[in-house]
CSV table of C-alpha atoms in Angstrom, one decimal:
chain,number,residue,atom,x,y,z
T,1,UNK,CA,179.7,180.9,244.9
T,2,UNK,CA,183.2,179.9,243.7
T,3,UNK,CA,184.3,177.5,246.4
T,4,UNK,CA,183.8,174.0,245.0
T,5,UNK,CA,183.8,172.4,248.4
T,6,UNK,CA,181.0,174.6,249.6
T,7,UNK,CA,179.1,173.8,246.5
T,8,UNK,CA,179.5,170.1,247.4
T,9,UNK,CA,178.2,170.8,250.9
T,10,UNK,CA,175.3,172.7,249.5
T,11,UNK,CA,174.5,169.9,247.1
T,12,UNK,CA,174.6,167.4,250.0
T,13,UNK,CA,172.3,169.6,252.1
T,14,UNK,CA,169.8,169.9,249.3
T,15,UNK,CA,169.8,166.2,248.6
T,16,UNK,CA,169.4,165.2,252.2
T,17,UNK,CA,166.7,167.7,252.9
T,18,UNK,CA,164.7,166.7,249.8
T,19,UNK,CA,165.1,163.1,250.8
T,20,UNK,CA,164.3,163.3,254.5
T,21,UNK,CA,162.4,166.6,254.9
T,22,UNK,CA,164.5,167.1,258.1
T,23,UNK,CA,167.0,170.0,258.7
T,24,UNK,CA,170.5,168.8,258.0
T,25,UNK,CA,173.4,169.1,260.5
T,26,UNK,CA,177.1,168.7,260.0
T,27,UNK,CA,177.2,165.3,261.7
T,28,UNK,CA,174.6,163.9,259.3
T,29,UNK,CA,176.6,165.3,256.3
T,30,UNK,CA,179.8,163.5,257.5
T,31,UNK,CA,177.9,160.3,258.0
T,32,UNK,CA,176.1,160.3,254.6
T,33,UNK,CA,178.6,161.8,252.3
T,34,UNK,CA,182.3,161.3,251.5
T,35,UNK,CA,183.3,165.0,251.8
T,36,UNK,CA,186.9,164.3,252.9
T,37,UNK,CA,187.1,167.0,255.4
T,38,UNK,CA,186.7,167.4,259.2
T,39,UNK,CA,183.5,168.3,261.1
T,40,UNK,CA,185.0,171.7,261.9
T,41,UNK,CA,185.5,172.4,258.2
T,42,UNK,CA,181.9,171.3,257.4
T,43,UNK,CA,180.6,173.7,260.1
T,44,UNK,CA,182.7,176.5,258.7
T,45,UNK,CA,181.4,175.8,255.2
T,46,UNK,CA,177.8,175.7,256.5
T,47,UNK,CA,178.3,179.1,258.3
T,48,UNK,CA,179.6,180.6,255.1
T,49,UNK,CA,176.6,179.2,253.1
T,50,UNK,CA,174.3,180.7,255.7
T,51,UNK,CA,176.0,184.1,255.4
T,52,UNK,CA,175.5,183.9,251.7
T,53,UNK,CA,171.8,183.3,252.2
T,54,UNK,CA,171.9,179.8,250.6
T,55,UNK,CA,170.9,177.9,253.7
T,56,UNK,CA,169.0,178.8,256.9
T,57,UNK,CA,168.2,177.5,260.3
T,58,UNK,CA,164.4,176.9,260.8
T,59,UNK,CA,163.3,177.9,264.3
T,60,UNK,CA,165.7,176.6,266.9
T,61,UNK,CA,166.9,173.6,265.0
T,62,UNK,CA,170.6,172.8,264.9
T,63,UNK,CA,170.3,171.7,261.3
T,64,UNK,CA,170.0,173.8,258.2
T,65,UNK,CA,167.6,173.8,255.2
T,66,UNK,CA,168.2,175.3,251.7
T,67,UNK,CA,166.7,178.7,250.9
T,68,UNK,CA,165.2,179.6,247.5
T,69,UNK,CA,168.6,181.0,246.6
T,70,UNK,CA,170.3,177.8,247.6
T,71,UNK,CA,168.0,175.8,245.4
T,72,UNK,CA,168.7,178.2,242.6
T,73,UNK,CA,172.4,177.6,242.9
T,74,UNK,CA,171.9,173.9,243.1
T,75,UNK,CA,169.7,173.8,240.0
T,76,UNK,CA,172.0,176.1,238.0
T,77,UNK,CA,175.1,173.9,238.9
T,78,UNK,CA,173.5,170.6,237.9
T,79,UNK,CA,176.0,169.0,235.6
T,80,UNK,CA,173.3,166.9,234.0
T,81,UNK,CA,169.7,166.0,234.3
T,82,UNK,CA,169.3,162.5,235.7
T,83,UNK,CA,168.4,160.1,232.9
T,84,UNK,CA,165.2,158.0,233.1
T,85,UNK,CA,165.5,154.2,233.2
T,86,UNK,CA,164.6,152.2,230.1
T,87,UNK,CA,161.5,150.9,231.9
T,88,UNK,CA,160.4,154.5,232.7
T,89,UNK,CA,160.9,155.6,229.1
T,90,UNK,CA,158.9,152.6,227.8
T,91,UNK,CA,156.1,153.2,230.3
T,92,UNK,CA,155.8,156.9,229.2
T,93,UNK,CA,155.9,156.0,225.5
T,94,UNK,CA,153.3,153.2,225.9
T,95,UNK,CA,150.9,155.3,227.9
T,96,UNK,CA,151.0,158.3,225.5
T,97,UNK,CA,150.9,156.0,222.4
T,98,UNK,CA,147.3,155.0,223.3
T,99,UNK,CA,146.1,158.6,222.8
T,100,UNK,CA,143.4,158.9,220.2
T,101,UNK,CA,143.4,162.7,219.5
T,102,UNK,CA,144.8,166.0,220.7
T,103,UNK,CA,142.4,166.3,223.7
T,104,UNK,CA,143.3,162.8,224.8
T,105,UNK,CA,147.1,163.6,224.4
T,106,UNK,CA,146.7,166.7,226.7
T,107,UNK,CA,144.7,164.9,229.3
T,108,UNK,CA,146.9,161.8,229.4
T,109,UNK,CA,150.1,163.9,229.5
T,110,UNK,CA,148.9,165.9,232.5
T,111,UNK,CA,147.9,162.8,234.4
T,112,UNK,CA,151.1,161.1,233.5
T,113,UNK,CA,153.3,164.0,234.8
T,114,UNK,CA,151.3,164.2,238.0
T,115,UNK,CA,151.8,160.5,238.6
T,116,UNK,CA,155.5,160.5,237.7
T,117,UNK,CA,156.4,163.5,239.9
T,118,UNK,CA,153.7,163.4,242.6
T,119,UNK,CA,153.3,167.1,242.0
T,120,UNK,CA,150.6,169.1,240.3
T,121,UNK,CA,150.9,169.0,236.5
T,122,UNK,CA,150.1,171.8,234.2
T,123,UNK,CA,149.8,171.4,230.4
T,124,UNK,CA,149.0,174.2,228.0
T,125,UNK,CA,147.0,173.4,224.8
T,126,UNK,CA,148.9,174.1,221.6
T,127,UNK,CA,148.7,177.7,220.6
T,128,UNK,CA,146.9,178.4,217.3
T,129,UNK,CA,149.1,181.5,217.0
T,130,UNK,CA,152.2,179.3,216.7
T,131,UNK,CA,150.6,176.5,214.7
T,132,UNK,CA,151.5,175.8,211.1
T,133,UNK,CA,149.5,174.1,208.4
T,134,UNK,CA,150.5,170.5,207.8
T,135,UNK,CA,147.8,169.5,205.2
T,136,UNK,CA,144.4,170.5,203.9
T,137,UNK,CA,142.2,167.8,202.5
T,138,UNK,CA,139.3,168.6,200.2
T,139,UNK,CA,136.9,165.7,199.5
T,140,UNK,CA,133.8,165.7,197.3
T,141,UNK,CA,130.9,164.3,199.3
T,142,UNK,CA,128.2,165.1,196.7
T,143,UNK,CA,128.2,167.0,193.5
T,144,UNK,CA,127.4,170.2,195.4
T,145,UNK,CA,129.2,169.6,198.8
T,146,UNK,CA,132.8,169.1,199.8
T,147,UNK,CA,134.4,168.3,203.2
T,148,UNK,CA,137.4,170.3,204.2
T,149,UNK,CA,139.9,168.8,206.7
T,150,UNK,CA,142.5,171.2,208.1
T,151,UNK,CA,145.4,169.5,209.8
T,152,UNK,CA,147.9,171.6,211.9
T,153,UNK,CA,151.3,170.6,213.0
T,154,UNK,CA,150.2,171.1,216.6
T,155,UNK,CA,147.9,168.1,216.3
T,156,UNK,CA,144.7,170.1,215.9
T,157,UNK,CA,142.3,168.8,213.2
T,158,UNK,CA,139.4,170.9,212.1
T,159,UNK,CA,136.6,169.7,209.8
T,160,UNK,CA,134.1,171.8,207.9
T,161,UNK,CA,131.6,171.3,205.1
T,162,UNK,CA,131.2,173.7,202.2
T,163,UNK,CA,128.4,174.0,199.6
T,164,UNK,CA,129.2,174.6,195.9
T,165,UNK,CA,127.1,177.0,193.9
T,166,UNK,CA,127.4,174.7,190.8
T,167,UNK,CA,127.5,170.9,190.8
T,168,UNK,CA,130.8,169.2,190.1
T,169,UNK,CA,130.6,166.6,187.4
T,170,UNK,CA,132.4,163.3,187.9
T,171,UNK,CA,134.7,164.1,185.0
T,172,UNK,CA,135.6,167.5,186.4
T,173,UNK,CA,139.0,167.5,188.3
T,174,UNK,CA,138.1,170.8,190.1
T,175,UNK,CA,138.2,169.3,193.6
T,176,UNK,CA,141.6,167.7,192.9
T,177,UNK,CA,143.0,170.9,191.5
T,178,UNK,CA,141.6,172.9,194.4
T,179,UNK,CA,143.2,170.5,196.9
T,180,UNK,CA,146.6,170.8,195.2
T,181,UNK,CA,146.5,174.6,195.1
T,182,UNK,CA,145.3,174.8,198.7
T,183,UNK,CA,148.3,172.8,200.0
T,184,UNK,CA,150.7,174.6,197.6
T,185,UNK,CA,149.7,178.0,199.1
T,186,UNK,CA,149.6,176.9,202.8
T,187,UNK,CA,152.0,174.0,203.5
T,188,UNK,CA,154.2,174.8,206.5
T,189,UNK,CA,153.0,178.3,207.0
T,190,UNK,CA,151.7,179.9,210.2
T,191,UNK,CA,148.0,180.4,210.1
T,192,UNK,CA,148.2,184.2,209.5
T,193,UNK,CA,150.6,183.7,206.6
T,194,UNK,CA,148.5,180.9,205.2
T,195,UNK,CA,145.4,183.1,205.1
T,196,UNK,CA,147.3,185.7,203.1
T,197,UNK,CA,148.4,183.0,200.7
T,198,UNK,CA,144.9,182.0,199.9
T,199,UNK,CA,143.6,185.5,199.2
T,200,UNK,CA,144.4,185.4,195.5
T,201,UNK,CA,143.7,181.7,194.9
T,202,UNK,CA,140.5,182.4,192.9
T,203,UNK,CA,142.6,183.8,190.1
T,204,UNK,CA,144.0,180.3,189.4
T,205,UNK,CA,140.6,179.0,188.4
T,206,UNK,CA,138.1,179.5,185.6
T,207,UNK,CA,135.5,182.3,186.2
T,208,UNK,CA,132.6,179.9,186.6
T,209,UNK,CA,134.4,178.2,189.6
T,210,UNK,CA,135.6,181.3,191.4
T,211,UNK,CA,132.6,181.6,193.6
T,212,UNK,CA,133.1,178.0,194.8
T,213,UNK,CA,136.8,178.7,195.4
T,214,UNK,CA,135.8,181.8,197.3
T,215,UNK,CA,133.5,179.7,199.5
T,216,UNK,CA,136.3,177.2,200.3
T,217,UNK,CA,138.8,179.9,201.0
T,218,UNK,CA,136.4,181.8,203.2
T,219,UNK,CA,135.7,178.6,205.2
T,220,UNK,CA,139.4,177.8,205.7
T,221,UNK,CA,140.3,181.4,206.5
T,222,UNK,CA,137.5,181.4,209.2
T,223,UNK,CA,139.1,178.3,210.7
T,224,UNK,CA,142.5,180.0,210.7
T,225,UNK,CA,141.1,183.1,212.3
T,226,UNK,CA,138.9,181.6,215.0
T,227,UNK,CA,139.5,183.1,218.4
T,228,UNK,CA,140.0,180.1,220.6
T,229,UNK,CA,140.2,180.4,224.3
T,230,UNK,CA,143.6,179.3,225.2
T,231,UNK,CA,143.4,176.6,227.8
T,232,UNK,CA,145.5,174.7,230.3
T,233,UNK,CA,144.7,171.3,231.9
T,234,UNK,CA,145.6,170.6,235.5
T,235,UNK,CA,146.1,167.2,237.1
T,236,UNK,CA,147.3,166.0,240.5
T,237,UNK,CA,146.3,169.1,242.5
T,238,UNK,CA,145.5,166.8,245.4
T,239,UNK,CA,149.2,166.2,245.6
T,240,UNK,CA,149.6,169.7,246.9
T,241,UNK,CA,147.7,168.9,250.1
T,242,UNK,CA,150.3,166.3,250.8
T,243,UNK,CA,153.0,168.9,250.3
T,244,UNK,CA,151.5,171.3,252.8
T,245,UNK,CA,154.0,170.0,255.4
T,246,UNK,CA,156.9,171.1,253.1
T,247,UNK,CA,156.3,174.8,253.7
T,248,UNK,CA,153.9,175.0,250.9
T,249,UNK,CA,151.0,177.5,251.5
T,250,UNK,CA,148.4,175.4,249.8
T,251,UNK,CA,145.4,177.7,249.6
T,252,UNK,CA,147.1,180.6,247.8
T,253,UNK,CA,148.5,178.1,245.4
T,254,UNK,CA,145.1,176.6,244.7
T,255,UNK,CA,143.7,180.1,244.3
T,256,UNK,CA,146.4,180.9,241.7
T,257,UNK,CA,145.8,177.7,239.8
T,258,UNK,CA,142.1,178.5,239.5
T,259,UNK,CA,143.1,181.8,237.7
T,260,UNK,CA,143.8,180.2,234.4
T,261,UNK,CA,144.7,183.5,232.8
T,262,UNK,CA,147.5,183.8,235.3
T,263,UNK,CA,148.7,180.3,234.6
T,264,UNK,CA,148.4,180.7,230.9
T,265,UNK,CA,150.5,183.9,230.9
T,266,UNK,CA,153.1,182.2,233.1
T,267,UNK,CA,153.3,179.1,231.0
T,268,UNK,CA,153.5,181.1,227.7
T,269,UNK,CA,156.4,183.1,229.1
T,270,UNK,CA,158.2,179.9,230.3
T,271,UNK,CA,157.6,178.2,227.0
T,272,UNK,CA,159.4,181.1,225.3
T,273,UNK,CA,162.3,180.9,227.8
T,274,UNK,CA,162.6,177.1,227.2
T,275,UNK,CA,162.4,177.6,223.4
T,276,UNK,CA,165.1,180.2,223.5
T,277,UNK,CA,167.5,178.1,225.6
T,278,UNK,CA,166.4,174.6,224.5
T,279,UNK,CA,166.1,173.5,228.1
T,280,UNK,CA,163.9,172.9,231.0
T,281,UNK,CA,163.1,176.1,232.9
T,282,UNK,CA,162.9,176.2,236.7
T,283,UNK,CA,161.2,179.1,238.6
T,284,UNK,CA,161.8,178.9,242.3
T,285,UNK,CA,159.8,180.6,245.0
T,286,UNK,CA,159.6,184.3,244.5
T,287,UNK,CA,160.9,184.0,241.0
T,288,UNK,CA,157.3,183.1,240.2
T,289,UNK,CA,155.7,186.5,239.5
T,290,UNK,CA,152.3,185.5,241.1
T,291,UNK,CA,152.5,186.0,244.8
T,292,UNK,CA,150.3,183.0,245.5
T,293,UNK,CA,153.1,180.8,244.0
T,294,UNK,CA,155.9,182.1,246.1
T,295,UNK,CA,156.1,178.9,248.1
T,296,UNK,CA,156.4,176.7,245.0
T,297,UNK,CA,158.7,175.8,242.2
T,298,UNK,CA,157.5,175.5,238.6
T,299,UNK,CA,159.4,173.2,236.3
T,300,UNK,CA,158.5,173.5,232.6
T,301,UNK,CA,159.6,173.1,229.1
T,302,UNK,CA,158.1,173.6,225.6
T,303,UNK,CA,156.8,170.9,223.4
T,304,UNK,CA,155.7,170.4,219.8
T,305,UNK,CA,157.0,171.9,216.6
T,306,UNK,CA,158.1,175.5,217.0
T,307,UNK,CA,157.5,175.1,220.8
T,308,UNK,CA,153.7,175.6,220.4
T,309,UNK,CA,153.0,175.3,224.1
T,310,UNK,CA,154.4,174.4,227.5
T,311,UNK,CA,154.0,171.7,230.0
T,312,UNK,CA,155.4,171.1,233.5
T,313,UNK,CA,154.8,170.5,237.2
T,314,UNK,CA,154.3,172.7,240.2
T,315,UNK,CA,155.1,171.7,243.7
T,316,UNK,CA,156.9,172.8,246.9
T,317,UNK,CA,160.4,174.2,246.7
T,318,UNK,CA,161.6,171.0,248.5
T,319,UNK,CA,161.6,169.1,245.3
T,320,UNK,CA,163.8,166.4,243.7
T,321,UNK,CA,164.9,168.8,240.9
T,322,UNK,CA,167.1,166.4,238.8
T,323,UNK,CA,164.3,163.8,238.7
T,324,UNK,CA,161.5,166.2,238.1
T,325,UNK,CA,163.4,168.0,235.3
T,326,UNK,CA,164.2,164.6,233.7
T,327,UNK,CA,160.5,163.6,233.8
T,328,UNK,CA,159.3,166.9,232.3
T,329,UNK,CA,161.9,166.8,229.6
T,330,UNK,CA,161.2,163.2,228.7
T,331,UNK,CA,157.4,163.6,228.6
T,332,UNK,CA,157.8,166.7,226.4
T,333,UNK,CA,159.9,164.9,223.9
T,334,UNK,CA,157.4,162.0,223.6
T,335,UNK,CA,154.5,164.4,223.3
T,336,UNK,CA,156.4,166.3,220.5
T,337,UNK,CA,157.1,163.0,218.7
T,338,UNK,CA,153.5,162.0,219.0
T,339,UNK,CA,152.2,165.3,217.6
T,340,UNK,CA,154.7,165.4,214.8
T,341,UNK,CA,154.2,161.8,213.7
């Protein structure tokens, strides 16, 4: 759509419909917006928008509502995402700063997004496949036992104990040397790469310690290779019932949300889109591949180093897109800072 005036009319219709949930007529547009044209011109523009499939008349109403295609044009033409107020930013930062571990971060983030947007929030746990090693700690607990702590850049922390075949004397710097080599071989690497880097570590140690090195490497490699069930956390699904009057078919949406495999696949794809374009991704109506979500919009972005996962909100297509996109982007940035700190 190249006509800038029609774009302004479409923008006004979207804004009014989102605000009032009532179909928008030409008289209301003239009263609420400084469009600088006559009522006849507005009606002609609305007729052209309807011909282009960007607005439609519900039932016998004299007003018009945006279609999915109209929302898409509106979102694509947003000049900027509405910034959050300083108080909103402080509230987000303070709430997330109280998190005690990764599970708490995920739970808090989902609840926060649902509260901020009054939509259903979806947050994907960081993917192990995309995680990198930040640090490996090796601590001597007894002469024959050490504790291994694997810290990933996604915020995951894994702890394991390993038994040595031969006691380590207090004067022996074996554990310190082992810790140094472990980090030298794995720092900053994806888990699969890190596992390969450890495969020849035994050769750097004296023969009598190689069995112990093997035990440590085997334990760490097992952590890297664990098949974890990828998970998503949902919050605010009760908000969807409120949205049932906005043309949202609630039961199919709830059924789709219960199929975590479907949501995981969708979130993973959207995270890759957001990573590629460094932006918030919006899927509107039938752009969502799952039929049960065709009455919804899904607003997501990636978070964490290397975009390890996605978070976002799902709600009716009648959504305050600029504010929702701003909330999703801001929360993702704070979560990323928290994980990376």
